[in-house]
Coordinates of C-alpha atoms in Angstrom, one line a residue:
Chain A
X1 CA -16.1 47.3 -80.3
X2 CA -12.5 46.8 -79.0
X3 CA -11.5 43.2 -78.9
X4 CA -8.6 40.7 -77.7
X5 CA -8.3 37.7 -80.0
X6 CA -6.4 34.8 -78.2
X7 CA -5.5 32.0 -80.4
X8 CA -2.3 29.9 -80.8
X9 CA -2.7 29.1 -84.6
X10 CA -1.4 31.8 -86.6
X11 CA -3.7 31.3 -89.7
X12 CA -7.2 30.8 -87.6
X13 CA -6.0 34.1 -85.8
X14 CA -5.4 36.1 -88.5
X15 CA -8.6 34.5 -90.3
X16 CA -10.5 36.0 -87.1
X17 CA -8.9 39.3 -86.9
X18 CA -10.0 39.8 -90.5
X19 CA -13.5 38.8 -90.0
X20 CA -13.8 40.8 -87.2
X21 CA -12.1 43.9 -88.9
X22 CA -14.5 43.5 -91.9
X23 CA -17.4 43.8 -89.7
X24 CA -16.0 47.2 -88.7
X25 CA -14.6 46.3 -85.2
X26 CA -11.1 46.9 -83.8
X27 CA -8.5 44.3 -82.6
X28 CA -6.7 45.7 -80.1
X29 CA -4.5 42.9 -79.2
X30 CA -3.8 39.3 -80.0
X31 CA -2.6 36.4 -77.7
X32 CA -1.0 33.2 -78.3
X33 CA -0.6 31.7 -74.9
X34 CA -2.3 31.5 -71.8
X35 CA -0.1 34.3 -69.6
X36 CA -0.3 36.3 -73.0
X37 CA -4.0 36.1 -73.0
X38 CA -4.3 37.5 -69.4
X39 CA -2.0 40.0 -69.7
X40 CA -3.5 41.4 -72.7
X41 CA -6.8 41.4 -70.6
X42 CA -5.8 43.0 -68.0
X43 CA -4.2 45.9 -70.1
X44 CA -6.6 46.5 -72.5
X45 CA -10.0 45.6 -70.6
X46 CA -11.6 44.7 -74.1
X47 CA -15.1 45.5 -74.7
X48 CA -15.0 41.5 -75.3
X49 CA -12.5 38.9 -76.2
X50 CA -12.4 35.6 -78.2
X51 CA -10.3 33.1 -76.8
X52 CA -9.3 29.8 -77.3
X53 CA -9.5 27.0 -74.7
X54 CA -6.5 24.9 -75.7
X55 CA -3.2 26.9 -75.8
X56 CA 0.7 27.0 -75.0
X57 CA 2.6 26.3 -73.2
X58 CA 0.8 23.5 -71.8
X59 CA -1.4 22.4 -74.5
X60 CA -4.1 22.3 -71.7
X61 CA -7.0 24.7 -70.9
X62 CA -4.9 28.0 -70.4
X63 CA -7.3 29.8 -72.2
X64 CA -10.3 28.9 -70.3
X65 CA -8.1 29.3 -67.1
X66 CA -6.7 32.6 -68.1
X67 CA -10.6 33.9 -68.8
X68 CA -11.8 32.6 -65.3
X69 CA -8.9 34.4 -63.5
X70 CA -9.4 37.5 -65.5
X71 CA -13.1 37.4 -64.8
X72 CA -12.2 37.1 -61.1
X73 CA -10.1 40.0 -61.2
X74 CA -12.7 42.0 -63.4
X75 CA -15.9 41.0 -62.6
X76 CA -18.1 41.0 -65.9
X77 CA -15.5 41.4 -68.1
X78 CA -17.0 39.9 -71.2
X79 CA -15.2 36.7 -72.4
X80 CA -16.4 34.3 -75.6
X81 CA -14.8 31.1 -75.5
X82 CA -14.3 29.5 -78.8
X83 CA -13.2 25.7 -79.0
X84 CA -12.9 23.0 -81.0
X85 CA -15.2 20.9 -78.5
X86 CA -17.7 22.1 -76.6
X87 CA -18.0 20.5 -72.8
X88 CA -20.7 21.3 -70.3
X89 CA -18.1 21.0 -67.4
X90 CA -16.7 24.1 -68.9
X91 CA -19.7 26.1 -69.5
X92 CA -20.7 25.4 -66.4
X93 CA -17.8 26.9 -64.6
X94 CA -18.2 29.8 -66.9
X95 CA -21.5 30.5 -66.0
X96 CA -20.9 29.9 -62.2
X97 CA -20.3 33.6 -61.3
X98 CA -23.9 34.3 -62.8
X99 CA -22.9 37.7 -63.8
X100 CA -23.5 37.4 -67.7
X101 CA -21.2 38.6 -70.5
X102 CA -20.0 34.9 -71.2
X103 CA -19.8 32.9 -74.6
X104 CA -19.0 29.7 -75.3
X105 CA -19.1 28.4 -79.0
X106 CA -17.4 25.8 -81.1
X107 CA -14.9 27.0 -83.7
X108 CA -16.8 26.4 -86.8
X109 CA -19.6 29.1 -85.3
X110 CA -17.6 31.4 -87.3
X111 CA -18.7 30.1 -90.6
X112 CA -21.8 31.8 -89.9
X113 CA -20.3 35.3 -90.0
X114 CA -23.4 37.3 -89.2
X115 CA -24.5 35.2 -86.2
X116 CA -20.7 35.2 -84.9
X117 CA -20.6 38.7 -85.0
X118 CA -24.0 38.9 -83.3
X119 CA -23.2 36.9 -80.5
X120 CA -19.9 38.6 -79.9
X121 CA -21.8 42.0 -79.8
X122 CA -24.7 40.0 -77.3
X123 CA -21.6 39.0 -74.8
X124 CA -20.2 42.4 -75.1
X125 CA -23.5 43.8 -73.9
X126 CA -23.5 41.7 -70.9
X127 CA -25.5 38.9 -72.6
X128 CA -24.8 35.0 -73.3
X129 CA -24.1 32.8 -76.0
X130 CA -24.0 29.4 -75.5
X131 CA -23.2 26.7 -78.4
X132 CA -26.9 25.0 -79.0
X133 CA -24.8 21.5 -78.3
X134 CA -24.1 22.7 -74.8
X135 CA -27.7 23.5 -74.6
X136 CA -28.8 20.2 -76.1
X137 CA -26.9 18.6 -73.6
X138 CA -27.9 20.9 -70.5
X139 CA -31.6 20.2 -70.9
X140 CA -31.2 16.4 -71.6
X141 CA -29.1 15.9 -68.7
X142 CA -31.5 17.6 -66.4
X143 CA -33.5 15.7 -64.4
X144 CA -37.5 15.3 -65.0
X145 CA -38.0 16.4 -61.6
X146 CA -37.5 20.2 -62.4
X147 CA -40.5 20.8 -64.3
X148 CA -39.1 20.5 -68.0
X149 CA -41.2 17.3 -68.7
X150 CA -44.4 19.7 -68.3
X151 CA -43.0 21.9 -71.4
X152 CA -44.4 21.3 -75.0
X153 CA -42.2 20.7 -77.7
X154 CA -42.7 24.2 -78.8
X155 CA -41.8 25.8 -75.4
X156 CA -39.1 23.3 -75.1
X157 CA -37.7 24.8 -78.5
X158 CA -37.9 28.4 -77.2
X159 CA -36.3 27.9 -74.1
X160 CA -33.4 25.9 -75.9
X161 CA -33.0 29.3 -78.1
X162 CA -33.7 31.4 -75.0
X163 CA -30.7 29.5 -73.4
X164 CA -28.5 30.1 -76.2
X165 CA -28.9 34.0 -75.3
X166 CA -31.3 35.2 -78.2
X167 CA -33.9 37.7 -77.7
X168 CA -37.7 37.3 -78.4
X169 CA -37.3 39.0 -81.6
X170 CA -34.5 36.6 -83.0
X171 CA -36.4 33.6 -81.4
X172 CA -39.2 34.6 -83.3
X173 CA -37.3 35.1 -86.5
X174 CA -35.8 31.5 -86.3
X175 CA -39.1 30.1 -85.3
X176 CA -41.1 31.9 -87.9
X177 CA -43.5 33.2 -85.1
X178 CA -44.7 36.6 -84.3
X179 CA -43.2 38.4 -81.0
X180 CA -46.5 38.2 -79.5
X181 CA -46.5 34.5 -79.7
X182 CA -43.0 34.1 -78.3
X183 CA -43.9 35.8 -75.3
X184 CA -47.0 34.0 -74.8
X185 CA -44.7 30.7 -74.9
X186 CA -42.1 32.6 -72.6
X187 CA -44.6 33.6 -70.0
X188 CA -46.4 29.9 -69.8
X189 CA -42.8 28.5 -69.8
X190 CA -41.6 30.6 -66.6
X191 CA -45.0 29.6 -65.1
X192 CA -44.4 25.9 -65.5
X193 CA -41.0 26.4 -64.2
X194 CA -41.8 29.0 -61.4
X195 CA -39.4 31.6 -62.6
X196 CA -40.1 35.2 -61.9
X197 CA -40.0 37.1 -65.2
X198 CA -38.9 41.0 -65.3
X199 CA -38.5 41.2 -69.0
X200 CA -34.6 41.9 -68.8
X201 CA -33.1 39.6 -71.3
X202 CA -29.7 38.8 -69.8
X203 CA -31.4 38.1 -66.5
X204 CA -33.8 35.9 -68.2
X205 CA -31.3 34.0 -69.8
X206 CA -29.2 33.9 -66.6
X207 CA -32.1 32.3 -64.8
X208 CA -32.5 29.8 -67.2
X209 CA -29.1 28.8 -67.2
X210 CA -28.8 29.0 -63.5
X211 CA -32.1 26.7 -63.3
X212 CA -30.6 24.3 -65.3
X213 CA -27.3 24.4 -63.6
X214 CA -28.8 23.4 -60.2
X215 CA -27.2 20.3 -59.1
Chain B
X1 CA -15.9 -21.3 -18.2
X2 CA -16.2 -19.8 -22.1
X3 CA -12.1 -19.8 -22.4
X4 CA -12.2 -23.3 -21.2
X5 CA -14.7 -24.2 -24.3
X6 CA -12.6 -22.4 -27.0
X7 CA -9.5 -24.0 -25.5
X8 CA -11.4 -27.9 -25.8
X9 CA -12.6 -26.5 -29.2
X10 CA -8.9 -25.6 -30.2
X11 CA -7.7 -29.1 -28.9
X12 CA -10.5 -31.0 -30.8
X13 CA -10.1 -29.3 -34.0
X14 CA -6.2 -29.7 -34.0
X15 CA -6.4 -33.2 -32.9
X16 CA -8.6 -34.2 -35.9
X17 CA -6.4 -31.8 -38.3
X18 CA -3.2 -33.8 -36.7
X19 CA -4.7 -37.0 -37.6
X20 CA -5.8 -36.0 -41.0
X21 CA -2.2 -34.4 -41.5
X22 CA -0.7 -37.9 -40.4
X23 CA -3.0 -40.2 -42.4
X24 CA -2.2 -38.3 -45.7
X25 CA 1.7 -37.8 -45.0
X26 CA 1.9 -41.3 -44.2
X27 CA 0.6 -42.7 -47.1
X28 CA 3.9 -43.2 -48.8
X29 CA 5.9 -44.4 -46.0
X30 CA 3.1 -46.8 -45.7
X31 CA 4.0 -48.4 -49.0
X32 CA 7.8 -48.1 -48.2
X33 CA 7.1 -50.1 -45.1
X34 CA 5.3 -52.7 -47.1
X35 CA 8.3 -53.0 -49.4
X36 CA 10.6 -53.5 -46.6
X37 CA 8.6 -56.0 -45.0
X38 CA 8.5 -57.6 -48.3
X39 CA 12.3 -57.7 -48.6
X40 CA 12.6 -59.2 -45.1
X41 CA 10.3 -61.8 -46.0
X42 CA 12.4 -62.9 -49.4
X43 CA 15.4 -62.8 -47.0
X44 CA 19.2 -61.8 -48.3
X45 CA 19.2 -65.1 -49.4
X46 CA 17.1 -64.2 -52.7
X47 CA 19.2 -62.4 -55.3
X48 CA 16.3 -60.6 -56.7
X49 CA 15.1 -59.8 -53.3
X50 CA 15.9 -56.4 -53.6
X51 CA 14.4 -56.1 -57.2
X52 CA 10.2 -56.3 -56.3
X53 CA 10.2 -53.9 -53.3
X54 CA 12.3 -51.3 -55.0
X55 CA 9.9 -51.2 -58.0
X56 CA 7.1 -50.9 -55.4
X57 CA 8.8 -47.9 -53.7
X58 CA 9.1 -46.2 -57.1
X59 CA 5.6 -46.8 -58.7
X60 CA 4.2 -46.3 -55.2
X61 CA 5.6 -43.1 -54.8
X62 CA 5.1 -42.0 -58.0
X63 CA 1.4 -42.9 -58.1
X64 CA 0.7 -41.3 -54.6
X65 CA 2.4 -38.0 -55.2
X66 CA -0.1 -36.3 -57.1
X67 CA -3.0 -37.0 -54.7
X68 CA -1.0 -36.6 -51.7
X69 CA 0.1 -33.1 -52.9
X70 CA -3.6 -32.0 -53.9
X71 CA -4.9 -33.3 -50.6
X72 CA -2.1 -31.1 -48.9
X73 CA -2.7 -28.0 -51.1
X74 CA -6.9 -28.3 -50.5
X75 CA -6.0 -28.9 -46.9
X76 CA -3.6 -25.7 -46.3
X77 CA -6.0 -23.4 -48.2
X78 CA -9.0 -24.8 -46.3
X79 CA -7.6 -24.3 -42.9
X80 CA -5.3 -21.4 -43.4
X81 CA -6.3 -19.6 -46.6
X82 CA -3.1 -19.8 -48.1
X83 CA -3.7 -20.7 -51.7
X84 CA -0.8 -23.1 -53.2
X85 CA -0.9 -22.6 -57.0
X86 CA -0.4 -26.2 -58.4
X87 CA 1.1 -24.9 -61.5
X88 CA 0.5 -28.4 -63.6
X89 CA 1.3 -28.1 -67.2
X90 CA -2.0 -28.3 -69.5
X91 CA -1.9 -30.7 -72.2
X92 CA -2.8 -29.1 -75.7
X93 CA -5.3 -30.0 -77.9
X94 CA -5.5 -33.3 -79.9
X95 CA -6.2 -32.9 -83.5
X96 CA -6.9 -35.0 -86.4
X97 CA -4.7 -34.4 -89.5
X98 CA -6.2 -34.4 -93.0
X99 CA -4.2 -37.9 -93.2
X100 CA -6.3 -39.1 -90.4
X101 CA -3.6 -39.4 -87.8
X102 CA -3.8 -37.7 -84.8
X103 CA -1.4 -35.1 -83.7
X104 CA -0.7 -34.3 -80.2
X105 CA 1.8 -31.8 -80.3
X106 CA 4.7 -34.4 -80.0
X107 CA 3.9 -37.2 -82.3
X108 CA 1.7 -38.9 -84.8
X109 CA -0.4 -41.5 -83.8
X110 CA -3.1 -43.8 -85.4
X111 CA -5.7 -43.2 -83.2
X112 CA -6.8 -40.7 -80.9
X113 CA -6.4 -42.9 -77.7
X114 CA -2.7 -43.4 -78.5
X115 CA -2.3 -39.8 -78.8
X116 CA -3.8 -38.8 -75.8
X117 CA -2.2 -41.5 -73.9
X118 CA 1.4 -40.6 -75.3
X119 CA 0.7 -36.9 -74.6
X120 CA -0.2 -37.6 -71.2
X121 CA 2.8 -39.3 -70.5
X122 CA 4.9 -36.9 -72.2
X123 CA 3.6 -33.9 -70.3
X124 CA 3.9 -35.7 -66.9
X125 CA 7.2 -36.8 -67.5
X126 CA 8.7 -32.9 -68.4
X127 CA 6.7 -31.2 -66.2
X128 CA 8.8 -29.7 -63.3
X129 CA 5.5 -29.8 -60.8
X130 CA 5.1 -33.4 -61.2
X131 CA 8.7 -33.9 -60.1
X132 CA 8.1 -31.3 -57.2
X133 CA 5.2 -33.3 -56.2
X134 CA 7.4 -36.3 -55.9
X135 CA 9.8 -34.5 -53.9
X136 CA 7.3 -33.3 -51.5
X137 CA 5.9 -36.6 -51.1
X138 CA 9.3 -37.8 -50.1
X139 CA 10.2 -34.9 -47.9
X140 CA 6.8 -34.3 -46.0
X141 CA 6.5 -37.5 -44.0
X142 CA 9.8 -36.4 -42.2
X143 CA 9.2 -32.8 -42.1
X144 CA 5.3 -32.6 -40.9
X145 CA 4.0 -36.2 -40.8
X146 CA 6.3 -37.3 -37.9
X147 CA 5.1 -34.2 -35.9
X148 CA 1.6 -34.7 -37.0
X149 CA 1.3 -38.3 -35.6
X150 CA 2.4 -36.9 -31.9
X151 CA -1.1 -36.4 -30.6
X152 CA -2.5 -39.4 -32.3
X153 CA 0.4 -41.6 -31.1
X154 CA -0.3 -40.2 -27.5
X155 CA -3.8 -41.1 -27.8
X156 CA -2.9 -44.8 -28.6
X157 CA -0.3 -44.7 -25.7
X158 CA -3.1 -43.5 -23.5
X159 CA -5.5 -46.3 -24.6
X160 CA -2.9 -49.1 -24.1
X161 CA -1.4 -47.6 -20.8
X162 CA -4.8 -47.0 -18.9
X163 CA -6.2 -50.4 -20.3
X164 CA -3.6 -52.3 -18.5
X165 CA -3.0 -52.7 -15.0
X166 CA 0.2 -51.5 -13.2
X167 CA 1.3 -48.2 -11.8
X168 CA 4.2 -47.8 -14.7
X169 CA 1.5 -48.4 -17.5
X170 CA -0.7 -45.9 -15.8
X171 CA 1.9 -43.3 -15.8
X172 CA 2.8 -43.7 -19.3
X173 CA -1.0 -43.6 -20.2
X174 CA -1.4 -40.2 -18.4
X175 CA 1.4 -39.0 -19.8
X176 CA 0.5 -40.1 -23.6
X177 CA -2.9 -38.3 -23.0
X178 CA -0.9 -35.1 -21.5
X179 CA 0.9 -34.9 -24.5
X180 CA -1.6 -35.7 -27.1
X181 CA -3.5 -32.6 -25.7
X182 CA -0.8 -30.3 -25.0
X183 CA 0.4 -30.9 -28.8
X184 CA -2.7 -31.2 -30.6
X185 CA -3.4 -27.5 -31.4
X186 CA 0.0 -27.1 -32.9
X187 CA 1.0 -30.8 -34.4
X188 CA -0.6 -30.2 -37.6
X189 CA 0.6 -26.5 -38.1
X190 CA 3.9 -27.8 -39.7
X191 CA 2.1 -29.0 -43.0
X192 CA 1.6 -25.2 -43.8
X193 CA 5.4 -23.9 -44.1
X194 CA 6.4 -27.4 -45.8
X195 CA 4.0 -27.4 -48.2
X196 CA 4.3 -23.3 -49.0
X197 CA 8.4 -24.2 -49.4
X198 CA 8.0 -27.3 -51.5
X199 CA 4.8 -27.0 -53.2
X200 CA 5.0 -23.5 -54.8
X201 CA 6.2 -23.1 -58.3
X202 CA 9.5 -22.4 -58.5
X203 CA 11.1 -18.8 -59.2
X204 CA 12.0 -20.1 -62.9
X205 CA 8.4 -21.7 -63.6
X206 CA 6.3 -18.6 -62.1
X207 CA 8.8 -16.2 -64.3
X208 CA 7.7 -18.7 -67.2
X209 CA 4.4 -18.4 -66.9
X210 CA 4.8 -14.6 -66.1
X211 CA 6.5 -14.2 -69.5
X212 CA 3.6 -16.3 -71.2
X213 CA 1.2 -14.3 -69.8
X214 CA 2.8 -11.0 -70.8
X215 CA 3.4 -12.1 -74.3
X216 CA -0.3 -13.1 -74.5
X217 CA -1.2 -9.4 -73.2
X218 CA 1.3 -8.0 -75.9
X219 CA -0.5 -10.0 -78.8
X220 CA -3.8 -8.9 -77.6
X221 CA -2.6 -4.9 -76.9
X222 CA -1.2 -5.3 -80.5
X223 CA -4.1 -6.8 -82.3
X224 CA -6.4 -4.3 -80.4
X225 CA -4.0 -1.1 -81.7
X226 CA -3.9 -2.4 -85.2
X227 CA -7.9 -2.7 -85.2
X228 CA -7.9 1.2 -83.4
X229 CA -5.8 2.4 -86.0
X230 CA -7.5 0.8 -89.1
X231 CA -10.8 2.3 -87.4
X232 CA -9.4 5.7 -87.5
X233 CA -8.1 5.4 -91.1
X234 CA -11.2 4.3 -92.1
X235 CA -13.4 7.0 -90.6
X236 CA -10.9 9.4 -91.6
X237 CA -11.1 7.9 -95.1
X238 CA -14.8 7.7 -95.3
X239 CA -15.5 10.8 -93.6
X240 CA -13.6 14.1 -93.4
X241 CA -11.3 13.5 -96.5
X242 CA -14.0 12.7 -98.6
X243 CA -16.1 15.7 -97.0
X244 CA -13.3 17.9 -98.0
X245 CA -12.6 16.7 -101.5
X246 CA -16.6 17.8 -101.9
X247 CA -15.9 21.2 -100.6
X248 CA -13.0 21.8 -102.7
X249 CA -15.2 20.7 -105.6
X250 CA -18.3 23.0 -104.5
X251 CA -15.7 25.9 -104.2
X252 CA -14.0 25.1 -107.6
X253 CA -17.4 25.3 -109.1
X254 CA -19.0 28.3 -107.2
X255 CA -15.6 30.0 -108.7
X256 CA -16.4 29.1 -112.4
X257 CA -20.1 30.1 -111.8
X258 CA -19.4 33.2 -110.0
X259 CA -19.8 35.4 -113.2
X260 CA -22.2 33.3 -115.4
X261 CA -24.7 32.2 -112.3
X262 CA -24.0 34.0 -109.1
X263 CA -27.3 32.7 -107.5
X264 CA -26.1 29.0 -107.9
X265 CA -22.6 30.3 -107.1
X266 CA -23.9 31.4 -103.7
X267 CA -26.1 28.4 -103.1
X268 CA -23.0 26.1 -103.8
X269 CA -20.7 28.3 -101.1
X270 CA -23.8 27.6 -98.6
X271 CA -23.6 24.1 -99.3
X272 CA -19.6 24.2 -99.0
X273 CA -19.8 26.1 -95.4
X274 CA -22.4 23.2 -94.2
X275 CA -20.0 20.6 -95.5
X276 CA -17.1 22.0 -93.6
X277 CA -18.8 22.4 -90.3
X278 CA -20.1 18.6 -90.6
X279 CA -16.4 17.5 -91.3
X280 CA -15.4 19.4 -88.3
X281 CA -18.0 17.8 -86.4
X282 CA -17.0 14.5 -87.6
X283 CA -13.2 15.0 -86.7
X284 CA -14.7 16.1 -83.4
X285 CA -16.4 12.9 -82.7
X286 CA -13.1 11.0 -84.1
X287 CA -10.6 12.8 -81.7
X288 CA -12.7 12.3 -78.9
X289 CA -12.7 8.4 -79.5
X290 CA -9.3 8.5 -79.7
X291 CA -8.4 11.0 -76.8
X292 CA -11.0 13.0 -75.0
X293 CA -10.2 16.6 -75.0
X294 CA -11.0 17.3 -71.3
X295 CA -8.9 14.3 -70.4
X296 CA -5.9 16.1 -72.1
X297 CA -6.9 19.4 -70.5
X298 CA -7.7 18.4 -67.0
X299 CA -7.0 14.9 -66.3
X300 CA -9.0 12.1 -65.2
X301 CA -11.1 13.3 -62.2
X302 CA -12.5 16.1 -64.4
X303 CA -12.7 14.2 -67.4
X304 CA -15.2 11.6 -65.5
X305 CA -16.9 14.5 -64.2
X306 CA -17.3 15.7 -67.5
X307 CA -18.7 12.3 -68.8
X308 CA -20.9 11.9 -65.6
X309 CA -22.7 15.4 -67.0
X310 CA -22.8 14.1 -70.3
X311 CA -24.6 10.9 -69.6
X312 CA -28.5 10.8 -69.3
X313 CA -28.4 9.7 -65.8
X314 CA -28.0 11.1 -62.3
X315 CA -24.4 10.4 -61.8
X316 CA -22.5 11.3 -58.3
X317 CA -18.6 11.5 -58.7
X318 CA -16.5 11.3 -55.9
X319 CA -13.0 11.6 -56.1
X320 CA -9.5 12.4 -54.4
X321 CA -8.5 16.0 -55.2
X322 CA -5.2 16.0 -57.2
X323 CA -5.4 12.6 -58.4
X324 CA -3.2 12.4 -61.3
X325 CA -1.6 9.6 -63.1
X326 CA 0.1 8.5 -65.9
X327 CA -1.8 9.4 -69.1
X328 CA -2.1 5.7 -70.7
X329 CA -3.5 4.6 -66.8
X330 CA -5.8 7.8 -67.1
X331 CA -7.1 6.9 -70.6
X332 CA -7.7 3.0 -69.8
X333 CA -9.8 4.0 -66.4
X334 CA -11.5 7.0 -68.2
X335 CA -12.7 4.7 -71.2
X336 CA -13.4 1.9 -69.0
X337 CA -16.1 4.2 -67.0
X338 CA -17.3 5.4 -70.1
X339 CA -18.0 1.7 -71.0
X340 CA -19.7 1.0 -67.8
X341 CA -21.7 4.0 -67.6
X342 CA -23.1 3.3 -71.2
X343 CA -24.0 -0.2 -70.2
X344 CA -25.9 1.0 -67.2
X345 CA -27.7 3.3 -69.4
X346 CA -27.9 0.7 -72.7
X347 CA -28.4 -2.7 -70.7
X348 CA -29.3 -2.1 -67.1
X349 CA -31.9 0.7 -67.6
X350 CA -30.5 2.7 -64.6
X351 CA -31.7 6.0 -63.3
X352 CA -28.6 6.6 -61.1
X353 CA -24.9 5.9 -60.9
X354 CA -22.1 6.3 -58.4
X355 CA -18.6 6.8 -59.4
X356 CA -15.9 6.6 -56.8
X357 CA -12.2 7.3 -57.7
X358 CA -9.8 6.8 -54.7
X359 CA -6.3 5.6 -54.4
X360 CA -4.8 3.7 -51.5
X361 CA -1.6 1.7 -50.9
X362 CA -1.8 -0.7 -53.2
X363 CA -3.0 2.0 -56.2
X364 CA -6.1 3.2 -58.0
X365 CA -9.2 1.9 -57.1
X366 CA -12.4 2.6 -59.4
X367 CA -15.9 1.7 -58.3
X368 CA -18.9 2.3 -60.4
X369 CA -22.1 1.5 -59.0
X370 CA -25.7 1.6 -60.8
X371 CA -29.3 1.1 -59.6
X372 CA -30.3 -1.2 -62.6
X373 CA -31.7 -4.5 -63.3
X374 CA -28.2 -6.1 -63.1
X375 CA -27.5 -9.6 -64.5
X376 CA -24.2 -8.1 -66.3
X377 CA -21.5 -10.8 -66.9
X378 CA -18.4 -11.2 -68.9
X379 CA -18.7 -12.5 -72.3
X380 CA -16.0 -13.2 -74.7
X381 CA -15.5 -10.5 -77.2
X382 CA -18.0 -8.3 -75.1
X383 CA -17.4 -4.8 -73.9
X384 CA -16.4 -6.0 -70.5
X385 CA -14.0 -8.6 -71.6
X386 CA -12.6 -5.6 -73.9
X387 CA -12.2 -3.7 -70.6
X388 CA -10.9 -6.5 -68.7
X389 CA -8.2 -7.1 -71.2
X390 CA -7.5 -3.3 -71.3
X391 CA -7.1 -3.2 -67.7
X392 CA -4.8 -6.4 -67.9
X393 CA -2.0 -4.5 -69.9
X394 CA -1.4 -2.5 -66.5
X395 CA -1.9 -5.6 -64.2
X396 CA -5.4 -4.2 -63.2
X397 CA -8.3 -6.3 -62.4
X398 CA -12.0 -5.8 -62.9
X399 CA -14.6 -7.4 -60.6
X400 CA -18.2 -7.4 -61.3
X401 CA -21.2 -8.4 -58.8
X402 CA -24.3 -8.1 -60.6
X403 CA -27.2 -10.0 -59.4
X404 CA -30.3 -10.6 -61.7
X405 CA -32.4 -7.8 -60.5
X406 CA -29.4 -5.3 -59.7
X407 CA -27.8 -3.4 -58.6
X408 CA -24.8 -3.7 -60.5
X409 CA -21.4 -2.8 -58.6
X410 CA -18.0 -2.8 -60.5
X411 CA -14.5 -2.5 -59.1
X412 CA -11.4 -1.5 -61.0
X413 CA -8.0 -2.2 -59.2
X414 CA -5.0 -0.5 -61.1
X415 CA -1.5 -0.9 -58.9
X416 CA 0.6 2.2 -59.5
X417 CA 3.8 2.8 -57.6
X418 CA 4.3 6.4 -59.8
X419 CA 1.8 7.8 -57.2

């Protein structure tokens, strides 16, 4: 994969480049400010990019703005936002166009390199990668009228992992369940939530998130 | 017909008010009149003739000044809604020292009664508000009392004139009645400007009070800030710092074990990774408590929206677009809203809440409303008292209406010209 890494702290940027290259991917450009990020995204159209929310010149949400602006120009451009903190507000903004290919993770998710690179690849494929903290908040703050209270504990766990962007196989591995058990759970869950399932992972995740996003 | 009724009511009310003003303001002149009569009765032959009346005037005016001024203030407040702050100096506490004597802020006294009495007189004597009252009592009979006496005097003239035979007396009576009716709605009104002019605390006194208020606020702020810094220091010391030391220890051990026991080294490194993630989470919470990231990145409105998303309530946020304020004010409002929403969840057991942020000519108005069970009140040392103090730093105010059974409405108002 060809990547752009946008992060203003030198040590972190270099560390991330090293990690990504250790997994055999290519970093085509790095950026340290919001405008630089937008410029690099326009020029390279990377398969996926890793972007920090807060960057110079204003030390506000320059990175997120650059990512949103780039996606407005180039719909579906895969971006993975990596931040010191996760905010539902930002996650909703990223998901709002519903076209997939977005991720929003805490910086410490790079600690588990395998999972981090997995998330990057998922986003590059047009899937989603959401931090469990965001998903937990999305699930807990959605009002009970949406049918969530009818889910069993297991179904809830499956939904949360699904919302993070994991495939059925991956969910099965995490919960120590067989694939067929997972598809049984997802089918009953979709029934309770009233979502039409078409066996497409990305659309499935987007459906879940869009459902949770409803005002 | 209706017009006539309104007019009659105005005359009636005005007449009653004029009579009240006349009575209140003429209390002191009545004492003076008694003194003059006394002096005349003793006659010029008595060398002490001036002394008795003089003492009577002084003591009478002094004693009457406070009740007269209290009445004048309450009348003005009641009739026109204009509040005139009395601003009397408060006496400090009287404490018993270990010697058994009593200290009242000025002197030691053998008994509590003496101490209180001594303090009372000292405070009275030095209080500029008392001398202001005396001045008002001396001025108001001429400035407002004379005019306020016109309607009752007219009625007296009417009663006397109409009760007597003869056309001249009749004419005087009718004239008196006409004057009484014509002046009644207006005669009492002079009391208001006179009271405002002479009873308001002087500029210097208002300034002194303001300085005292600001000094207290500064003390509050410094104490609160010091406590906050101590809390942050403690959190860092007990949390992230300790974890990082452990991380270093685990890595050092793993380095040593790498060759002899690779399995244990691997386990230690996994542990170290978990420790690093935990310390990051701790630091994140700490940062959020000091200054919420969304507040820095997006400003107040989006920060409140983000807060609303995080709270397990149905929260509706309405705000003026592009509302930006100075960072300290934004922080105060943000933490205020956070406190109120937390209360709504924790204490009021609300299910939905509404937040509105708007600016008007006076400044920023923030209203938070929930459908909880109400009964919120400001307790000393409680969260709401803390919130009020935080807002007071910016001259902001906090109003709470929270009847038992709900709903709770809280209104925060912050004056700001910088908008």
